[in-house]
């Protein structure tokens, strides 16, 4: 499976990133190197092997549904690039 | 922890003077001068009146990926250049309660992605013995802080070796606890099924003392384990008689650097002489660890780092014209190359059409790798392995070849894939006088055994 510049552009779009033409070229080359190495996994027989997502085999962890203090609004807005009153401010959504 | 007439204040002063004398190592991103001295005087008072906590005397540097109320947490990224934490990570709260003093926050590979310390938006950290070399990463600054005497101990994080590898390259102790042993609350996430917090120290006993304080269940981290924390100090009796220690044959293949092999062999001989039984074991899926790790860790990273969108905190591009361009430009301008590369890789392996071939396949191989360890631990109490393929390499040497950089993690990523604890212990030096470490790997939640063996190895020259 070889990756093309077009694939890199598609992935960049999904990841909400943009790159110059030179960067795209470099990424395509590096991706192919890395993915080629990763293809070694194809030689492992994983028939019937359950995927492992949680290494200490924790199942659901529940707690009581009780109200506790949460972050005050002014604290939550402290690091906002732009805010007003009780909101985060962003540029216009519809162009 | 203090000797003779030493005070905590005096110790902080001496660490601060090293920090300023060795500024060129670029280990710290912020230093808490006056605040550290003030806390030190408080602890000195407590020592005098006999009310001091178990870590009184410990002066600790913190990797800049852990939140401390009112302090900037950059994660080594331009993205979080001005991000001020609004709460303490659980490890920070626990260390404070135990009377540790914090001296500053340390440089790191951006978002903990890197094996050299070179991927920081604030410049590379340098190796304390040879400044033309890397100290390892990603917890580069925390490691150098301890190795160079800028702090008594420090906190790092280990997702694929980021505590053990730099500790090995700089000749100090670095402990990655079992996944779930230490709460991750207040740790900025990279790969949530791998990340663990642990200490860098000059001795195994200091590492055990810190783990004793930071380990345990935390209601703010549902993945922290509700398993009792043993008294580590009482288990360290410097005896390894009768212990079974495994050497994974795949880690000792002909590909292993001969200098590293001979340093390790001396430690193996010492263990044998002291009555430990050395057994060859096999971890048959070892050759797949790097691929498996980089598929899963980048997938998790691409999801975790989706939160940096310029809306609620972090960098927002001044060139945004609408919401979409705010997302794209803030991310493209705020993240460095390696972070972008990993987000892209992770997005690719999770994308439609590739999910089964890469992500699901890697999760299956992860189970096979974990089973290898489960089987090995049926025969032995712990494993002894190298930490890195080479000693500290030159700055810039691997920056243009990400695959070569990833392959540097070949001996460390397995512990994170299997969720087991690992520790780096200084073992010797190579012909250039650069440190070589030995890694001990234990069963899940059995930090006690690797601490005990590590404590013994420190006594062997």
PDB file of C-alpha atoms in Angstrom, chain B residues 154-324:
ATOM      1  CA  UNK B 154      11.868  14.838  39.089  1.00  0.00           C
ATOM      2  CA  UNK B 155       8.667  13.626  37.498  1.00  0.00           C
ATOM      3  CA  UNK B 156       8.520  12.420  33.922  1.00  0.00           C
ATOM      4  CA  UNK B 157       6.001  10.542  31.825  1.00  0.00           C
ATOM      5  CA  UNK B 158       6.583   7.348  29.877  1.00  0.00           C
ATOM      6  CA  UNK B 159       4.387   6.448  26.891  1.00  0.00           C
ATOM      7  CA  UNK B 160       6.938   4.380  24.943  1.00  0.00           C
ATOM      8  CA  UNK B 161      10.120   4.766  27.012  1.00  0.00           C
ATOM      9  CA  UNK B 162      10.189   8.504  27.771  1.00  0.00           C
ATOM     10  CA  UNK B 163      11.392   7.982  31.359  1.00  0.00           C
ATOM     11  CA  UNK B 164      13.540   4.851  30.990  1.00  0.00           C
ATOM     12  CA  UNK B 165      15.395   5.812  27.798  1.00  0.00           C
ATOM     13  CA  UNK B 166      16.687   9.252  28.918  1.00  0.00           C
ATOM     14  CA  UNK B 167      17.504   7.833  32.376  1.00  0.00           C
ATOM     15  CA  UNK B 168      19.613   5.177  30.633  1.00  0.00           C
ATOM     16  CA  UNK B 169      21.353   7.679  28.362  1.00  0.00           C
ATOM     17  CA  UNK B 170      22.146  10.040  31.279  1.00  0.00           C
ATOM     18  CA  UNK B 171      23.087   7.433  33.894  1.00  0.00           C
ATOM     19  CA  UNK B 172      20.345   7.859  36.497  1.00  0.00           C
ATOM     20  CA  UNK B 173      17.358   5.873  37.795  1.00  0.00           C
ATOM     21  CA  UNK B 174      14.033   6.158  35.937  1.00  0.00           C
ATOM     22  CA  UNK B 175      10.886   4.265  36.880  1.00  0.00           C
ATOM     23  CA  UNK B 176       7.793   3.660  34.753  1.00  0.00           C
ATOM     24  CA  UNK B 177       5.122   2.153  36.990  1.00  0.00           C
ATOM     25  CA  UNK B 178       2.457  -0.328  35.864  1.00  0.00           C
ATOM     26  CA  UNK B 179      -0.301   1.239  33.772  1.00  0.00           C
ATOM     27  CA  UNK B 180      -2.945   2.304  36.317  1.00  0.00           C
ATOM     28  CA  UNK B 181      -0.565   2.339  39.318  1.00  0.00           C
ATOM     29  CA  UNK B 182      -0.363   6.155  39.307  1.00  0.00           C
ATOM     30  CA  UNK B 183      -3.246   8.523  38.543  1.00  0.00           C
ATOM     31  CA  UNK B 184      -3.002  10.378  35.237  1.00  0.00           C
ATOM     32  CA  UNK B 185      -5.373  13.144  36.379  1.00  0.00           C
ATOM     33  CA  UNK B 186      -3.754  16.444  35.388  1.00  0.00           C
ATOM     34  CA  UNK B 187      -1.402  14.846  32.884  1.00  0.00           C
ATOM     35  CA  UNK B 188      -1.948  16.286  29.402  1.00  0.00           C
ATOM     36  CA  UNK B 189      -2.838  13.216  27.328  1.00  0.00           C
ATOM     37  CA  UNK B 190      -0.731  11.845  24.472  1.00  0.00           C
ATOM     38  CA  UNK B 191      -1.751   8.158  24.192  1.00  0.00           C
ATOM     39  CA  UNK B 192      -4.156   7.335  26.986  1.00  0.00           C
ATOM     40  CA  UNK B 193      -3.766   3.545  26.999  1.00  0.00           C
ATOM     41  CA  UNK B 194       0.050   3.901  27.342  1.00  0.00           C
ATOM     42  CA  UNK B 195       0.832   7.070  29.386  1.00  0.00           C
ATOM     43  CA  UNK B 196       2.205   6.666  32.922  1.00  0.00           C
ATOM     44  CA  UNK B 197       3.846   9.121  35.322  1.00  0.00           C
ATOM     45  CA  UNK B 198       7.023   8.154  37.188  1.00  0.00           C
ATOM     46  CA  UNK B 199      10.125   9.505  38.936  1.00  0.00           C
ATOM     47  CA  UNK B 200      13.728  10.180  37.933  1.00  0.00           C
ATOM     48  CA  UNK B 201      16.113   9.878  40.886  1.00  0.00           C
ATOM     49  CA  UNK B 202      19.734   9.279  41.819  1.00  0.00           C
ATOM     50  CA  UNK B 203      18.885   6.113  43.729  1.00  0.00           C
ATOM     51  CA  UNK B 204      16.362   3.293  43.589  1.00  0.00           C
ATOM     52  CA  UNK B 205      15.411   4.052  47.200  1.00  0.00           C
ATOM     53  CA  UNK B 206      14.409   7.610  46.279  1.00  0.00           C
ATOM     54  CA  UNK B 207      12.359   6.256  43.365  1.00  0.00           C
ATOM     55  CA  UNK B 208      10.596   3.848  45.736  1.00  0.00           C
ATOM     56  CA  UNK B 209       9.902   6.666  48.218  1.00  0.00           C
ATOM     57  CA  UNK B 210       8.269   8.777  45.504  1.00  0.00           C
ATOM     58  CA  UNK B 211       6.259   5.869  44.075  1.00  0.00           C
ATOM     59  CA  UNK B 212       5.037   5.105  47.603  1.00  0.00           C
ATOM     60  CA  UNK B 213       3.500   8.588  47.735  1.00  0.00           C
ATOM     61  CA  UNK B 214       2.103   8.932  44.192  1.00  0.00           C
ATOM     62  CA  UNK B 215       0.729   5.385  43.697  1.00  0.00           C
ATOM     63  CA  UNK B 216      -2.879   4.381  44.305  1.00  0.00           C
ATOM     64  CA  UNK B 217      -6.463   4.663  43.214  1.00  0.00           C
ATOM     65  CA  UNK B 218      -7.746   8.140  42.390  1.00  0.00           C
ATOM     66  CA  UNK B 219     -11.411   8.891  41.856  1.00  0.00           C
ATOM     67  CA  UNK B 220     -10.435  11.465  39.212  1.00  0.00           C
ATOM     68  CA  UNK B 221      -8.811   8.824  36.988  1.00  0.00           C
ATOM     69  CA  UNK B 222     -11.096   5.880  36.317  1.00  0.00           C
ATOM     70  CA  UNK B 223      -8.174   3.893  34.872  1.00  0.00           C
ATOM     71  CA  UNK B 224      -6.176   4.092  38.119  1.00  0.00           C
ATOM     72  CA  UNK B 225      -6.227   0.684  39.748  1.00  0.00           C
ATOM     73  CA  UNK B 226      -7.816  -0.145  43.067  1.00  0.00           C
ATOM     74  CA  UNK B 227      -4.991  -2.466  44.099  1.00  0.00           C
ATOM     75  CA  UNK B 228      -3.180  -2.095  47.456  1.00  0.00           C
ATOM     76  CA  UNK B 229       0.202  -0.325  47.367  1.00  0.00           C
ATOM     77  CA  UNK B 230       2.817  -2.386  49.236  1.00  0.00           C
ATOM     78  CA  UNK B 231       5.503  -0.884  51.468  1.00  0.00           C
ATOM     79  CA  UNK B 232       8.346  -0.760  48.932  1.00  0.00           C
ATOM     80  CA  UNK B 233      11.162   0.208  51.307  1.00  0.00           C
ATOM     81  CA  UNK B 234      10.643  -2.841  53.499  1.00  0.00           C
ATOM     82  CA  UNK B 235      11.147  -5.153  50.484  1.00  0.00           C
ATOM     83  CA  UNK B 236      14.544  -3.768  49.561  1.00  0.00           C
ATOM     84  CA  UNK B 237      16.899  -5.989  51.521  1.00  0.00           C
ATOM     85  CA  UNK B 238      19.711  -6.138  48.941  1.00  0.00           C
ATOM     86  CA  UNK B 239      19.277  -9.878  48.589  1.00  0.00           C
ATOM     87  CA  UNK B 240      18.545 -11.475  45.233  1.00  0.00           C
ATOM     88  CA  UNK B 241      19.249 -15.017  46.390  1.00  0.00           C
ATOM     89  CA  UNK B 242      16.810 -17.464  44.786  1.00  0.00           C
ATOM     90  CA  UNK B 243      15.195 -14.877  42.493  1.00  0.00           C
ATOM     91  CA  UNK B 244      14.648 -15.987  38.916  1.00  0.00           C
ATOM     92  CA  UNK B 245      15.678 -13.368  36.370  1.00  0.00           C
ATOM     93  CA  UNK B 246      14.890 -13.834  32.686  1.00  0.00           C
ATOM     94  CA  UNK B 247      16.945 -12.687  29.703  1.00  0.00           C
ATOM     95  CA  UNK B 248      14.670 -12.400  26.649  1.00  0.00           C
ATOM     96  CA  UNK B 249      16.731 -13.976  23.877  1.00  0.00           C
ATOM     97  CA  UNK B 250      15.263 -11.632  21.247  1.00  0.00           C
ATOM     98  CA  UNK B 251      16.750  -8.650  23.153  1.00  0.00           C
ATOM     99  CA  UNK B 252      20.193 -10.273  23.299  1.00  0.00           C
ATOM    100  CA  UNK B 253      20.441 -11.195  19.597  1.00  0.00           C
ATOM    101  CA  UNK B 254      23.591 -10.595  17.541  1.00  0.00           C
ATOM    102  CA  UNK B 255      22.191  -7.171  16.667  1.00  0.00           C
ATOM    103  CA  UNK B 256      22.857  -5.945  20.222  1.00  0.00           C
ATOM    104  CA  UNK B 257      25.697  -3.432  20.446  1.00  0.00           C
ATOM    105  CA  UNK B 258      28.729  -5.356  21.872  1.00  0.00           C
ATOM    106  CA  UNK B 259      29.695  -2.588  24.327  1.00  0.00           C
ATOM    107  CA  UNK B 260      26.186  -2.581  25.781  1.00  0.00           C
ATOM    108  CA  UNK B 261      26.210  -6.367  25.903  1.00  0.00           C
ATOM    109  CA  UNK B 262      29.431  -6.420  27.943  1.00  0.00           C
ATOM    110  CA  UNK B 263      28.177  -3.793  30.422  1.00  0.00           C
ATOM    111  CA  UNK B 264      24.999  -5.845  30.897  1.00  0.00           C
ATOM    112  CA  UNK B 265      26.958  -9.092  31.199  1.00  0.00           C
ATOM    113  CA  UNK B 266      28.866  -7.720  34.208  1.00  0.00           C
ATOM    114  CA  UNK B 267      25.552  -7.050  35.980  1.00  0.00           C
ATOM    115  CA  UNK B 268      24.209 -10.474  35.025  1.00  0.00           C
ATOM    116  CA  UNK B 269      27.359 -12.104  36.458  1.00  0.00           C
ATOM    117  CA  UNK B 270      26.957 -10.148  39.704  1.00  0.00           C
ATOM    118  CA  UNK B 271      23.347 -11.295  40.038  1.00  0.00           C
ATOM    119  CA  UNK B 272      24.416 -14.905  39.461  1.00  0.00           C
ATOM    120  CA  UNK B 273      27.155 -14.622  42.044  1.00  0.00           C
ATOM    121  CA  UNK B 274      24.633 -13.304  44.575  1.00  0.00           C
ATOM    122  CA  UNK B 275      22.442 -16.373  44.105  1.00  0.00           C
ATOM    123  CA  UNK B 276      19.940 -15.239  41.473  1.00  0.00           C
ATOM    124  CA  UNK B 277      18.991 -17.783  38.881  1.00  0.00           C
ATOM    125  CA  UNK B 278      19.481 -16.464  35.339  1.00  0.00           C
ATOM    126  CA  UNK B 279      17.136 -18.029  32.791  1.00  0.00           C
ATOM    127  CA  UNK B 280      16.821 -17.477  29.046  1.00  0.00           C
ATOM    128  CA  UNK B 281      13.232 -16.733  28.043  1.00  0.00           C
ATOM    129  CA  UNK B 282      11.527 -15.928  24.758  1.00  0.00           C
ATOM    130  CA  UNK B 283       9.245 -13.031  23.784  1.00  0.00           C
ATOM    131  CA  UNK B 284       8.496 -14.270  20.260  1.00  0.00           C
ATOM    132  CA  UNK B 285       6.617 -11.167  19.070  1.00  0.00           C
ATOM    133  CA  UNK B 286       9.373  -8.699  20.005  1.00  0.00           C
ATOM    134  CA  UNK B 287      10.115  -7.729  16.412  1.00  0.00           C
ATOM    135  CA  UNK B 288       6.594  -6.319  16.065  1.00  0.00           C
ATOM    136  CA  UNK B 289       6.638  -3.999  19.067  1.00  0.00           C
ATOM    137  CA  UNK B 290       7.735  -0.776  17.324  1.00  0.00           C
ATOM    138  CA  UNK B 291       5.155  -1.111  14.524  1.00  0.00           C
ATOM    139  CA  UNK B 292       2.381  -1.990  16.942  1.00  0.00           C
ATOM    140  CA  UNK B 293       3.292   0.854  19.253  1.00  0.00           C
ATOM    141  CA  UNK B 294       3.508   3.537  16.555  1.00  0.00           C
ATOM    142  CA  UNK B 295       0.174   2.526  15.028  1.00  0.00           C
ATOM    143  CA  UNK B 296      -1.713   2.558  18.325  1.00  0.00           C
ATOM    144  CA  UNK B 297       0.040   5.517  19.965  1.00  0.00           C
ATOM    145  CA  UNK B 298      -0.383   7.772  16.927  1.00  0.00           C
ATOM    146  CA  UNK B 299      -4.030   6.731  16.596  1.00  0.00           C
ATOM    147  CA  UNK B 300      -4.661   7.685  20.215  1.00  0.00           C
ATOM    148  CA  UNK B 301      -2.688  10.907  19.774  1.00  0.00           C
ATOM    149  CA  UNK B 302      -4.677  11.973  16.720  1.00  0.00           C
ATOM    150  CA  UNK B 303      -7.838  11.643  18.786  1.00  0.00           C
ATOM    151  CA  UNK B 304      -6.448  13.243  21.970  1.00  0.00           C
ATOM    152  CA  UNK B 305      -4.934  16.211  20.136  1.00  0.00           C
ATOM    153  CA  UNK B 306      -8.177  16.998  18.297  1.00  0.00           C
ATOM    154  CA  UNK B 307      -8.990  19.153  21.342  1.00  0.00           C
ATOM    155  CA  UNK B 308      -6.472  21.806  20.235  1.00  0.00           C
ATOM    156  CA  UNK B 309      -8.753  23.748  17.943  1.00  0.00           C
ATOM    157  CA  UNK B 310      -8.059  27.337  18.982  1.00  0.00           C
ATOM    158  CA  UNK B 311     -11.546  27.761  20.468  1.00  0.00           C
ATOM    159  CA  UNK B 312     -11.327  27.314  24.242  1.00  0.00           C
ATOM    160  CA  UNK B 313      -7.643  27.482  25.144  1.00  0.00           C
ATOM    161  CA  UNK B 314      -4.262  27.371  23.504  1.00  0.00           C
ATOM    162  CA  UNK B 315      -2.962  29.099  20.407  1.00  0.00           C
ATOM    163  CA  UNK B 316      -5.398  30.777  18.002  1.00  0.00           C
ATOM    164  CA  UNK B 317      -4.049  31.887  14.654  1.00  0.00           C
ATOM    165  CA  UNK B 318      -4.398  35.639  14.037  1.00  0.00           C
ATOM    166  CA  UNK B 319      -4.973  34.686  10.388  1.00  0.00           C
ATOM    167  CA  UNK B 320      -8.355  33.041  11.006  1.00  0.00           C
ATOM    168  CA  UNK B 321     -11.182  34.438   8.939  1.00  0.00           C
ATOM    169  CA  UNK B 322     -13.920  31.941   9.774  1.00  0.00           C
ATOM    170  CA  UNK B 323     -14.389  28.939  12.053  1.00  0.00           C
ATOM    171  CA  UNK B 324     -12.839  26.395   9.670  1.00  0.00           C
TER     172      UNK B 324
END
